[in-house]
mmCIF file of C-alpha atoms and ligand atoms in Angstrom:
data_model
loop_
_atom_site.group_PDB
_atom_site.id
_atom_site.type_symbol
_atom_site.label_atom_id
_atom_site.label_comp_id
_atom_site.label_asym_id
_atom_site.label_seq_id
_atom_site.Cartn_x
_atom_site.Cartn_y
_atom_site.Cartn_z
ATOM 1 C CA UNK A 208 1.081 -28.721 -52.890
ATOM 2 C CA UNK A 209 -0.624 -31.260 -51.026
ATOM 3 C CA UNK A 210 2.021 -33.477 -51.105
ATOM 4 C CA UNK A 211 4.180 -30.470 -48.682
ATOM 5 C CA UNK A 212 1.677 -31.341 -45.965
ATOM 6 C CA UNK A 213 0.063 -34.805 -45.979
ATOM 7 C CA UNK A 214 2.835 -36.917 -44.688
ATOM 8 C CA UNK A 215 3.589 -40.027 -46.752
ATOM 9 C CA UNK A 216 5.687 -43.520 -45.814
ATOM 10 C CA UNK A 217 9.298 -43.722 -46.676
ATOM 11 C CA UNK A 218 8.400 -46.210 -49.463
ATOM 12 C CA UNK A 219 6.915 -43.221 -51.158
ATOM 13 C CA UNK A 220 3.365 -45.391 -50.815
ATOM 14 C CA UNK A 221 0.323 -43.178 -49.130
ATOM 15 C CA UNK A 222 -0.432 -44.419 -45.344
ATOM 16 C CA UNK A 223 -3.952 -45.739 -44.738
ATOM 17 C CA UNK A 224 -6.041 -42.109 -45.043
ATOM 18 C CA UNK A 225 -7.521 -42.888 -41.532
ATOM 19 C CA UNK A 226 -4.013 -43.574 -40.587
ATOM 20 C CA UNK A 227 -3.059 -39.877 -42.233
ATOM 21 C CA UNK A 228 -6.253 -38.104 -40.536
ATOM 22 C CA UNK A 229 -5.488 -39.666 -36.954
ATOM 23 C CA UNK A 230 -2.395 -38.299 -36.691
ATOM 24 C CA UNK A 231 -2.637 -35.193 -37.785
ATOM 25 C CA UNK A 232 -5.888 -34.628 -34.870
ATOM 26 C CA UNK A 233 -3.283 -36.266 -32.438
ATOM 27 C CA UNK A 234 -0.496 -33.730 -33.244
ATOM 28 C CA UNK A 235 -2.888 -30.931 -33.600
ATOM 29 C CA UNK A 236 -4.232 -31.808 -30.293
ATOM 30 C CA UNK A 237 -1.035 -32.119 -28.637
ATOM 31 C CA UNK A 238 0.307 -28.622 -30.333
ATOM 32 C CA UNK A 239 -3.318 -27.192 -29.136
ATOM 33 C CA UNK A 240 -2.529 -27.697 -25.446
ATOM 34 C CA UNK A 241 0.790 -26.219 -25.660
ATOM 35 C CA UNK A 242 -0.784 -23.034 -26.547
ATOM 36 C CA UNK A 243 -0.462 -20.498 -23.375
ATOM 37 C CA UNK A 244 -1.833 -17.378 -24.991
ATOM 38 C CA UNK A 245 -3.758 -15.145 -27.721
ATOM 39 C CA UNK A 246 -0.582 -15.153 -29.895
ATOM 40 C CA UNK A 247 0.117 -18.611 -29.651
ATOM 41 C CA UNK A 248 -3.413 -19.252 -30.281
ATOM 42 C CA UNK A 249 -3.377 -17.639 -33.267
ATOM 43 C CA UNK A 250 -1.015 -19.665 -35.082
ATOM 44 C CA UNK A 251 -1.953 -23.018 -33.932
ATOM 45 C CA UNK A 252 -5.305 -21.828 -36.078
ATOM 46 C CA UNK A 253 -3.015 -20.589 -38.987
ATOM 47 C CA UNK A 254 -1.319 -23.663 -38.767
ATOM 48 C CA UNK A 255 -3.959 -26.215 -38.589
ATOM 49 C CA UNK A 256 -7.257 -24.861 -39.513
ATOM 50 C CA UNK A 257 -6.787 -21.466 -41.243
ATOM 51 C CA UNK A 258 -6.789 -20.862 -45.319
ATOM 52 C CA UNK A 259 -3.528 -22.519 -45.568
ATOM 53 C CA UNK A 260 -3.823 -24.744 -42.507
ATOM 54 C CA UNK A 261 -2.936 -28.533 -42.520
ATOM 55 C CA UNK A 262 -6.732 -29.787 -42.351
ATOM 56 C CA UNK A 263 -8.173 -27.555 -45.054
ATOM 57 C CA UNK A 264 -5.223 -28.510 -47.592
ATOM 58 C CA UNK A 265 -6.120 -31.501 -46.625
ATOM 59 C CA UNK A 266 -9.733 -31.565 -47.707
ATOM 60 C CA UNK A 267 -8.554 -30.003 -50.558
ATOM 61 C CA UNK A 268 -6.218 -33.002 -51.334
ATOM 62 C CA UNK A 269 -9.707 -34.542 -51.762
ATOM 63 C CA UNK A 270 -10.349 -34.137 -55.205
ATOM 64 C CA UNK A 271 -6.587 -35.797 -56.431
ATOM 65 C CA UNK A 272 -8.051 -39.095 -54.693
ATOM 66 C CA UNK A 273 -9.081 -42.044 -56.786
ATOM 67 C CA UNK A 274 -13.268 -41.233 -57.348
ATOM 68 C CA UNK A 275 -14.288 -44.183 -54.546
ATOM 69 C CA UNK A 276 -11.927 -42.955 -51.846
ATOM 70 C CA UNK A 277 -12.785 -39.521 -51.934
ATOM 71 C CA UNK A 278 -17.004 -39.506 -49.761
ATOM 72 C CA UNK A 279 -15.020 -41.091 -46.766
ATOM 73 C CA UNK A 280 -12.053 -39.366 -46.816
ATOM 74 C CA UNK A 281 -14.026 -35.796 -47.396
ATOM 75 C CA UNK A 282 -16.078 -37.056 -44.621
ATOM 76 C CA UNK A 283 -13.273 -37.975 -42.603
ATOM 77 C CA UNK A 284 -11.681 -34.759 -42.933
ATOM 78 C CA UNK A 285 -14.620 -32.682 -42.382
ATOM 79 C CA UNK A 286 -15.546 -34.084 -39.399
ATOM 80 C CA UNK A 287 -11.630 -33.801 -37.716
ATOM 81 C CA UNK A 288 -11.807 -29.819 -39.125
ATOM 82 C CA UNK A 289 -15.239 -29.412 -37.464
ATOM 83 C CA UNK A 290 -13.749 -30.999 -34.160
ATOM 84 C CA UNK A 291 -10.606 -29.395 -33.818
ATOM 85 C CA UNK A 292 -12.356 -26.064 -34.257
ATOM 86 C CA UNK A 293 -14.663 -26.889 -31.446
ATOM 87 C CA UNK A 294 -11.726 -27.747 -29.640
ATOM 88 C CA UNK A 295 -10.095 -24.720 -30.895
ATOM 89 C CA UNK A 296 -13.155 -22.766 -28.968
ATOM 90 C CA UNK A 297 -12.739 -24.231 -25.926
ATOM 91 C CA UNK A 298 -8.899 -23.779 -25.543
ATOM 92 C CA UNK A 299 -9.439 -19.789 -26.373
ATOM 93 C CA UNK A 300 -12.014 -19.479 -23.941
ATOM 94 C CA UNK A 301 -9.412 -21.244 -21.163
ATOM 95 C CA UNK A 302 -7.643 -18.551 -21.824
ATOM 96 C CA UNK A 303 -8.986 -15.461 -22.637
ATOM 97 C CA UNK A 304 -10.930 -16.267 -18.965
ATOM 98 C CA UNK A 305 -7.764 -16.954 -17.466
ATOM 99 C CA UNK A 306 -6.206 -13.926 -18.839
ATOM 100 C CA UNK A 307 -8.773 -11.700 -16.844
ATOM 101 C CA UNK A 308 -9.717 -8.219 -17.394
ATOM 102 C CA UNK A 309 -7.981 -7.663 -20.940
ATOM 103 C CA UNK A 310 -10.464 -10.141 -22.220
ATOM 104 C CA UNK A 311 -13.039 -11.300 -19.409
ATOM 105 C CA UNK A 312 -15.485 -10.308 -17.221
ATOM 106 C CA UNK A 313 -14.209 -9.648 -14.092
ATOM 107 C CA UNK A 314 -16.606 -9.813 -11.315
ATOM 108 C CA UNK A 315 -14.155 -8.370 -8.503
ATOM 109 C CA UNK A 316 -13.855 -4.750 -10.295
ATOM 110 C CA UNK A 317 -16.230 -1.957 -9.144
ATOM 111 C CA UNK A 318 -19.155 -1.265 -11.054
ATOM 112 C CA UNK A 319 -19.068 2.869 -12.978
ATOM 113 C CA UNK A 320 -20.645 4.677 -11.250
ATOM 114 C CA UNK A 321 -23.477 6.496 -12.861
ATOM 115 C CA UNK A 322 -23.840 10.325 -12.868
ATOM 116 C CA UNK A 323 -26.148 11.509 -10.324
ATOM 117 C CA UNK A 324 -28.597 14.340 -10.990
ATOM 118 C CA UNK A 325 -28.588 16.832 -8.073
ATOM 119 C CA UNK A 326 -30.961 20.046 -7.105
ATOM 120 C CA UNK A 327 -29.670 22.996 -8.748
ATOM 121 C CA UNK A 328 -27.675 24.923 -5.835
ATOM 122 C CA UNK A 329 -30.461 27.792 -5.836
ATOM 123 C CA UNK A 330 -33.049 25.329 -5.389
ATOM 124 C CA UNK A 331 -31.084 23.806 -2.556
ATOM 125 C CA UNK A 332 -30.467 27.460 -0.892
ATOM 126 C CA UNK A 333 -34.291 28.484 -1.366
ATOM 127 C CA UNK A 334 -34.977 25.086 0.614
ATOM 128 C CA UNK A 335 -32.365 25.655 3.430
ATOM 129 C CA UNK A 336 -34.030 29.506 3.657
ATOM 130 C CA UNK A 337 -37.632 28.477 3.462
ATOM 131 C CA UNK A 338 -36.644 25.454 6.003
ATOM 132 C CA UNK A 339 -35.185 27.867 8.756
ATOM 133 C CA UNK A 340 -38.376 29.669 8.435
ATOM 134 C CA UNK A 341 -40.418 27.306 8.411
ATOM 135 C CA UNK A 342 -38.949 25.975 11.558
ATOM 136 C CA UNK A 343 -40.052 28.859 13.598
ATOM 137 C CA UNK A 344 -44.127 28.476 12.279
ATOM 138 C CA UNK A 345 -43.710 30.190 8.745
ATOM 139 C CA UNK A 346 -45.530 28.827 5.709
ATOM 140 C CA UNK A 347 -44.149 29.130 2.134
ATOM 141 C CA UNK A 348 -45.975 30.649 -0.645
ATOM 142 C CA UNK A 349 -45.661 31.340 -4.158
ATOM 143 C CA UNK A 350 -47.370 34.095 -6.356
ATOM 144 C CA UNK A 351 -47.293 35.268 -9.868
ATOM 145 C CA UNK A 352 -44.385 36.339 -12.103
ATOM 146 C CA UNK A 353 -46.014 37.784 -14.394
ATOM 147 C CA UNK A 354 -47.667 40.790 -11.923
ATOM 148 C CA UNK A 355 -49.819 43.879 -12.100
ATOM 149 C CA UNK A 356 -48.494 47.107 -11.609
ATOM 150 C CA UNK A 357 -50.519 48.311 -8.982
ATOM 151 C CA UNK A 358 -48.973 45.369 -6.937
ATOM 152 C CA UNK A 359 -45.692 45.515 -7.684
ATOM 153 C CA UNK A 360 -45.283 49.039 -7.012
ATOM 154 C CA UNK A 361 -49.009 51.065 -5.619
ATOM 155 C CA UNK A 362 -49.124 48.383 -3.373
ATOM 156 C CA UNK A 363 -46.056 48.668 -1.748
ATOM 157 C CA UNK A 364 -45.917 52.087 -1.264
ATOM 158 C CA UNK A 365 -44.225 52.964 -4.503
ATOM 159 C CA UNK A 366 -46.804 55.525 -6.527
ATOM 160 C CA UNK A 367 -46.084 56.559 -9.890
ATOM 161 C CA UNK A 368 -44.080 59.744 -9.364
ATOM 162 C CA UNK A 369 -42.165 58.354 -6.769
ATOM 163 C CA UNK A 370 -38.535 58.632 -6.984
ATOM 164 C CA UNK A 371 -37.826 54.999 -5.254
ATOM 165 C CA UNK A 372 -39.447 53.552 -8.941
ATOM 166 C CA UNK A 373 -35.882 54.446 -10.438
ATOM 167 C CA UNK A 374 -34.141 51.562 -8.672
ATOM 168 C CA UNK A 375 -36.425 49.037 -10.461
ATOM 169 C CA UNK A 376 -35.352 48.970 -13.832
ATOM 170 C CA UNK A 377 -38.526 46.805 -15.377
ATOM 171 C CA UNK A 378 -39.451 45.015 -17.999
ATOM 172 C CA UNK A 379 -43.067 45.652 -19.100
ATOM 173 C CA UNK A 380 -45.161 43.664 -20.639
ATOM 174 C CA UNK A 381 -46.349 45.151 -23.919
ATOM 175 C CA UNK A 382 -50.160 45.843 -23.259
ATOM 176 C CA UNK A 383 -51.897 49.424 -22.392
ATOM 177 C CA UNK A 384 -55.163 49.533 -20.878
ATOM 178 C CA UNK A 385 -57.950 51.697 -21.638
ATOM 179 C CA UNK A 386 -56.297 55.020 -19.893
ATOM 180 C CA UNK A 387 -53.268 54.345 -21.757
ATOM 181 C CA UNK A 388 -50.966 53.299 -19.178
ATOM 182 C CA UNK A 389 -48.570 50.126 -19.113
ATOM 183 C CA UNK A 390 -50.207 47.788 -16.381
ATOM 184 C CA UNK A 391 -48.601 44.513 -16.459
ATOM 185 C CA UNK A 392 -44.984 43.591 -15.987
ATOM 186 C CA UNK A 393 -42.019 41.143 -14.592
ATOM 187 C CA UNK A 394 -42.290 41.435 -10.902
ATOM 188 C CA UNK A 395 -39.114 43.131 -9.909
ATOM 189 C CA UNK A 396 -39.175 41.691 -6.349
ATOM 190 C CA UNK A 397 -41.364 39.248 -4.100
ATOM 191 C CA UNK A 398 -42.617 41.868 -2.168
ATOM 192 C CA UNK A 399 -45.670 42.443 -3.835
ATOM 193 C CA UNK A 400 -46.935 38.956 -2.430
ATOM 194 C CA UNK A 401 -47.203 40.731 0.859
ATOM 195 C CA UNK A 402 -50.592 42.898 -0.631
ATOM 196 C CA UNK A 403 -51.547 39.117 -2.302
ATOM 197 C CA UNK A 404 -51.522 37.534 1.325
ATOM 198 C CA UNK A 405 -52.504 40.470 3.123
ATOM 199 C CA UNK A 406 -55.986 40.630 0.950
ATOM 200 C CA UNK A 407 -56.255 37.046 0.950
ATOM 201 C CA UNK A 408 -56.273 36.601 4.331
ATOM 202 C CA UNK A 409 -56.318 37.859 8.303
ATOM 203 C CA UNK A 410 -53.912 38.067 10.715
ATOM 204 C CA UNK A 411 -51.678 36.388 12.202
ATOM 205 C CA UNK A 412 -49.678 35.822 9.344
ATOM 206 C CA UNK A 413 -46.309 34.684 9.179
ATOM 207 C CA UNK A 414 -44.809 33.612 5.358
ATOM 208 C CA UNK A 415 -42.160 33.196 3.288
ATOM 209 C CA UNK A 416 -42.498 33.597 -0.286
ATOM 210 C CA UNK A 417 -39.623 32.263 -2.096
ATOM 211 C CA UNK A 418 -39.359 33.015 -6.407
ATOM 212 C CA UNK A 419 -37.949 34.277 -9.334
ATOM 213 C CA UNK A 420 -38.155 38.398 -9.939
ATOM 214 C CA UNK A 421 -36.732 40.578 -13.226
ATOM 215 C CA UNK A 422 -35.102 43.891 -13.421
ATOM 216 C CA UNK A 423 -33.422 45.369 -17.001
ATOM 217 C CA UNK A 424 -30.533 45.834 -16.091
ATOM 218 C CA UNK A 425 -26.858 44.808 -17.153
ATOM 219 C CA UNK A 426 -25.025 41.423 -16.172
ATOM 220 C CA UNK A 427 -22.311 41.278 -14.826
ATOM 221 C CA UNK A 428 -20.742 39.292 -11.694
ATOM 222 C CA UNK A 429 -23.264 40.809 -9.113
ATOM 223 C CA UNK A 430 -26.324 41.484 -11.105
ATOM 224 C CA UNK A 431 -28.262 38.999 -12.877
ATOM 225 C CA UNK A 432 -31.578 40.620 -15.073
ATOM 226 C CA UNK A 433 -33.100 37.415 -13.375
ATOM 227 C CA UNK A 434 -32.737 36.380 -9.823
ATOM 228 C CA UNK A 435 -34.734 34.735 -7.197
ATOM 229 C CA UNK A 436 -35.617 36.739 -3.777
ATOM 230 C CA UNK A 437 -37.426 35.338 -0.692
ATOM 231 C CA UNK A 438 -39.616 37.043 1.343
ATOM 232 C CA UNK A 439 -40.808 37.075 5.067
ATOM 233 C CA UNK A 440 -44.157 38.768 6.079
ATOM 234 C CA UNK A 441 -44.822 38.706 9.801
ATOM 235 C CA UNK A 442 -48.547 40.641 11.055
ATOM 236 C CA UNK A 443 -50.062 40.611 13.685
ATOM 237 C CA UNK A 444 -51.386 42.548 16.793
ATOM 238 C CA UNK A 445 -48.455 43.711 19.253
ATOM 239 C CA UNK A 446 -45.324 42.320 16.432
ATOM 240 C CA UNK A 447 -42.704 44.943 17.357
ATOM 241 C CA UNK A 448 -39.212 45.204 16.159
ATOM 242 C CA UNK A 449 -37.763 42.548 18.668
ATOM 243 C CA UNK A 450 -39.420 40.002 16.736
ATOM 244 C CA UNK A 451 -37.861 41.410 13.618
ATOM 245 C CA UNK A 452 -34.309 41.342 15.166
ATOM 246 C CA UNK A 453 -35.254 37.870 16.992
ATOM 247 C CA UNK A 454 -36.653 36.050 13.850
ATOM 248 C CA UNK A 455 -33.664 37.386 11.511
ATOM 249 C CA UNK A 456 -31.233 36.042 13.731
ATOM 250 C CA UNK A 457 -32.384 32.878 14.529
ATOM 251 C CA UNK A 458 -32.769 32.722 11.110
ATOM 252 C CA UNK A 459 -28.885 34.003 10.433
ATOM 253 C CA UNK A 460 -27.636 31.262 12.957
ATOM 254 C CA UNK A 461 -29.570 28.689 11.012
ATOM 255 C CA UNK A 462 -28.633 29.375 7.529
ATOM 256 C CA UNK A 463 -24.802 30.565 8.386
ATOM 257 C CA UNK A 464 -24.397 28.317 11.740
ATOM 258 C CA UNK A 465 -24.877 28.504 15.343
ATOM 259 C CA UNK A 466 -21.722 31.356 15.742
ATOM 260 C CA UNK A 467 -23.031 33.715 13.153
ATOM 261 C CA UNK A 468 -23.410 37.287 14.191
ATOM 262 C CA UNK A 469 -26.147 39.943 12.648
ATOM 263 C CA UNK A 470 -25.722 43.755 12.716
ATOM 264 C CA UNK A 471 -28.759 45.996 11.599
ATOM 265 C CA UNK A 472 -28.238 49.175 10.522
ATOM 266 C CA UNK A 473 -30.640 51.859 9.247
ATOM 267 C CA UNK A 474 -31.632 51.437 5.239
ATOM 268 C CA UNK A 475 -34.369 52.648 3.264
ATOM 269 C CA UNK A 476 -37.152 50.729 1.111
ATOM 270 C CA UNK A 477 -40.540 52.555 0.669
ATOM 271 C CA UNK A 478 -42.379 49.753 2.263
ATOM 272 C CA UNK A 479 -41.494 49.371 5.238
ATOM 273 C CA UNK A 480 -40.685 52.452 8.618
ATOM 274 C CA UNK A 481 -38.133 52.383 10.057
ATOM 275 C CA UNK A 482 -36.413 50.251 7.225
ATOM 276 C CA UNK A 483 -32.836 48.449 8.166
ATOM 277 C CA UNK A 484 -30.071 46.178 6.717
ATOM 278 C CA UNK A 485 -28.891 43.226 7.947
ATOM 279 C CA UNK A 486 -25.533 41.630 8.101
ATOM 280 C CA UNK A 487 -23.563 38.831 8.881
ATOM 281 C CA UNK A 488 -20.496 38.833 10.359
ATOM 282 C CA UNK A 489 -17.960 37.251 7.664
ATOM 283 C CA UNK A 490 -17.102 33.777 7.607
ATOM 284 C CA UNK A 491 -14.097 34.469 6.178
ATOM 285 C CA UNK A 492 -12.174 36.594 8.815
ATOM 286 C CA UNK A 493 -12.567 38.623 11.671
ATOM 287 C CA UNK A 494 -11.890 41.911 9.635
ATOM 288 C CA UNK A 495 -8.825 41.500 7.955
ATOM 289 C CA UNK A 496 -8.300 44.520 5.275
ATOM 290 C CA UNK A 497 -7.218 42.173 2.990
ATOM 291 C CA UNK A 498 -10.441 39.853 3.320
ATOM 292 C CA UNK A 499 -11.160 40.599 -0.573
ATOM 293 C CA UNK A 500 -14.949 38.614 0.855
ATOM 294 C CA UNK A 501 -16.039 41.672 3.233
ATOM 295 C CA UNK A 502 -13.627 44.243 1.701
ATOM 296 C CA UNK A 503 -12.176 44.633 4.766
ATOM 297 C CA UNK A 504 -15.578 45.605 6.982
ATOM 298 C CA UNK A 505 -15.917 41.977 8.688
ATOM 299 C CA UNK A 506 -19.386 42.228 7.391
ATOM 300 C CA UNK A 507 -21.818 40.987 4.798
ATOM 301 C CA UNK A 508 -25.076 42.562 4.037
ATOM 302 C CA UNK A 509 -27.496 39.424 3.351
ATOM 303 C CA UNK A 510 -31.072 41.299 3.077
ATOM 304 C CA UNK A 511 -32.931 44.326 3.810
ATOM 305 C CA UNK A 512 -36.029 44.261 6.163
ATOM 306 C CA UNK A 513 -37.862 46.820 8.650
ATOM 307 C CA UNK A 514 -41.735 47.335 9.914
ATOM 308 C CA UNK A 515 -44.580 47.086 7.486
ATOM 309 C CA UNK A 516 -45.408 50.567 6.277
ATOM 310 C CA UNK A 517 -48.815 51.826 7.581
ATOM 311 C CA UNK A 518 -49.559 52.839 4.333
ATOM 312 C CA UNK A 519 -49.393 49.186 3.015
ATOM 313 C CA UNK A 520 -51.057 47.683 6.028
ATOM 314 C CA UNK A 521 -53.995 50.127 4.988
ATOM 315 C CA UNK A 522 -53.906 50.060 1.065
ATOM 316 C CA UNK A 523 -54.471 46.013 2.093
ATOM 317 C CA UNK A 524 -57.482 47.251 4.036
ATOM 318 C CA UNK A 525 -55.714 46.232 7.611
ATOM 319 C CA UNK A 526 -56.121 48.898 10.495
ATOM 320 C CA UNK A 527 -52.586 49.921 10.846
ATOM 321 C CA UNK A 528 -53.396 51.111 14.620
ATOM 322 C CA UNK A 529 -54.657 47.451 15.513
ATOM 323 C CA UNK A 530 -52.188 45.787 13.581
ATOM 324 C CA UNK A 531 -48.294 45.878 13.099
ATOM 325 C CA UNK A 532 -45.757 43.586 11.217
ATOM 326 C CA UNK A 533 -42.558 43.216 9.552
ATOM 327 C CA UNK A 534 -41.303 42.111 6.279
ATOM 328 C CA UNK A 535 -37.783 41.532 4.926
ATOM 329 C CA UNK A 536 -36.177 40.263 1.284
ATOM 330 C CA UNK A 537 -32.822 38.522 0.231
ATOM 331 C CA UNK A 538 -31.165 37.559 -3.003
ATOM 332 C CA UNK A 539 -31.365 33.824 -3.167
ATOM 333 C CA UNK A 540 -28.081 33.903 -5.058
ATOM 334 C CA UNK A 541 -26.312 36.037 -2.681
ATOM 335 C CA UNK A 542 -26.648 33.911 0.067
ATOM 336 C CA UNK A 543 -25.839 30.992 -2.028
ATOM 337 C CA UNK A 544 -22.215 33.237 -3.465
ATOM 338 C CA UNK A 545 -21.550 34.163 0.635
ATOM 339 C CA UNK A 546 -22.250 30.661 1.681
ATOM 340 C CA UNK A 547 -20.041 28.758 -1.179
ATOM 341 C CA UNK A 548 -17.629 31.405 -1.418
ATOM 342 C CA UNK A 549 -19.038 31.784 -5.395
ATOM 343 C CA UNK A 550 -17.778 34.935 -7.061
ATOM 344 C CA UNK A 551 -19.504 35.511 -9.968
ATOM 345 C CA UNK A 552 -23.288 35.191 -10.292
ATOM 346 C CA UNK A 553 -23.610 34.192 -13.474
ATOM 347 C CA UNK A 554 -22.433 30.796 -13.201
ATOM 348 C CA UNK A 555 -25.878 29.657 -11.702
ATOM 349 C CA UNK A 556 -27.311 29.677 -14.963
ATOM 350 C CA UNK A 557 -24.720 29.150 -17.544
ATOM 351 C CA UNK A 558 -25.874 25.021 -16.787
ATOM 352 C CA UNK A 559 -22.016 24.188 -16.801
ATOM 353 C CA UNK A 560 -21.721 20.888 -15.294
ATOM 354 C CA UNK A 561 -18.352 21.285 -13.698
ATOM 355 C CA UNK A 562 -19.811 23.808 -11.828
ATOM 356 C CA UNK A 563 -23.395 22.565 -10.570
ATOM 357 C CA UNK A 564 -21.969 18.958 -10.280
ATOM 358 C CA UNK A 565 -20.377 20.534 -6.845
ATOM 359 C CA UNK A 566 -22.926 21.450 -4.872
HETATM 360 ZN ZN1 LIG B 839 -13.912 39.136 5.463
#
């Protein structure tokens, strides 16, 4: 075998070893810088330094040398393996570099760009509400979820036999006090916050009170049995129903832009006299039957509002004949759905990425 490889004189005598090792690191050499690419590389290694390669038969050949040739030419050979793989190296990292991207760094390509996190789109709405009210001298408040009954519904005008408790399906907590009655529940709206501020403190008072409420009730692409609502609570002495109409629009043109057009029209909640509705006019067209947005009307209803009820200016110990004020609710998501043309309210919390990832 070795005799295939290690060349020999044409008198059939060996050449000096030295003689043998120097020219096989010459040719080596020379067939090294020849090599242009990952393929060629690859067999210049098979062919000089791999299992069967030229320089490890070679050291092979050592042990078929007479016993006091055999340290220096082992040496010899060793040392010529060990430098043509360092040379070897060198030439593959020429060009692999020069190659570029396949099998480099290269510095000129973008950077990935990591996945931002983001406010969920209700927390962004609740912010652009609260923010429009703010603007005009309202503070924000929060209250309790978890609420008592006599807030929730006494409170706000709602007693126990009345029939407006019907359109709050609600989930109770399961406790009974001492006269036997359920007390504690999921609040089904904000408004009883407007008792909490009204005890807590004296007028003026203008608020917004932004959170989550409950109602049992069926899902489906308009109801949610969890949703968020804000409120607005304006008292004071003299607040008459301009500043209702004034504050809601300003409010409207903020929110839905500087165009935007409100309609009120008559509406009942127990809490407030004379109660009202209030719409915008649709951003989607200027009454179009087709409009499947409106239905046709030109208009969307965005919240309900009206005049604090005396009765709930007096159950929070206020003198409704000194004072007056007026209140008003919205569905978070709704304005959210009208604003980002969303159809189907249960894709706020189904955490899909593909879907929060636009807003
Ligand atoms: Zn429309």
């Amino acid at each position: 075998m070795a005799e295939s490889v290690i060349p020999t004189g044409t008198d059939g005598a060996e050449p000096p070893l030295d003689g043998r090792i120097a020219a096989l690191r010459d040719e080596a050499r020379s067939a090294l810088s020849a090599t242009r690419d990952a393929d060629g590389l690859q067999e210049w290694r098979n062919r000089y330094v791999g299992r069967s390669g030229e320089v490890t038969l070679l050291l092979r050949s050592v042990g078929s040398l007479p016993a006091d040739e055999r340290a220096a030419f082992g040496q010899a050979a060793n040392r010529l393996k060990n430098e043509l793989q360092a040379s070897f190296d060198e030439r593959e990292s020429e060009i692999t570099s020069a190659a570029g991207p396949a099998g480099a760094i290269d510095v000129t390509l973008s950077g990935r760009h990591p996945i931002r996190g983001r406010l969920h789109p209700i927390t962004q709405t609740v912010r652009e509400i609260t923010s429009a009210f703010g603007a005009m001298g309202f503070q924000t408040f929060e209250g309790p979820e978890v609420e008592l009954e006599r807030y929730n519904f006494t409170a706000m005008n709602i007693p126990a036999d009345h029939p407006a408790r019907d359109m709050f399906d609600t989930f109770w907590l399961d406790r009974v006090d001492e006269d036997g009655d359920r007390s504690i529940l999921l609040r089904t709206h904000t408004s009883p916050m407007q008792a909490r501020i009204m005890e807590s403190q004296e007028p003026p008072i203008r608020v917004v009170i932004p959170g989550r409420c409950y109602r049992y009730e069926a899902t489906d692409a308009s109801h949610e049995w969890h949703f968020y609502q804000v409120e607005v609570l304006a008292v004071d002495e003299g607040i008459t129903f301009a500043d209702l109409k004034g504050t809601l629009y300003e409010f409207a043109r903020q929110v839905f832009g500087p165009e935007c057009k409100v309609r009120f029209r008559c509406d009942f909640f127990p809490f407030v006299e004379p109660g009202v509705e209030m719409a915008v006019n649709c951003f989607n067209c200027d009454g179009d039957p087709a409009c499947r947005i409106c239905r046709g009307s030109g208009w969307l209803e965005i919240m309900g509002a009206g005049m604090v009820h005396p009765e709930v200016l007096r159950r929070a110990g206020y003198d409704p004949g000194r004072y007056t004020g007026f209140a008003a609710g919205m569905g978070v998501e709704r304005v959210a759905m009208l604003k980002h043309g969303i159809e189907d309210i249960r894709h706020f919390y189904a955490n899909d990425m593909r879907f929060l990832s636009q807003f």
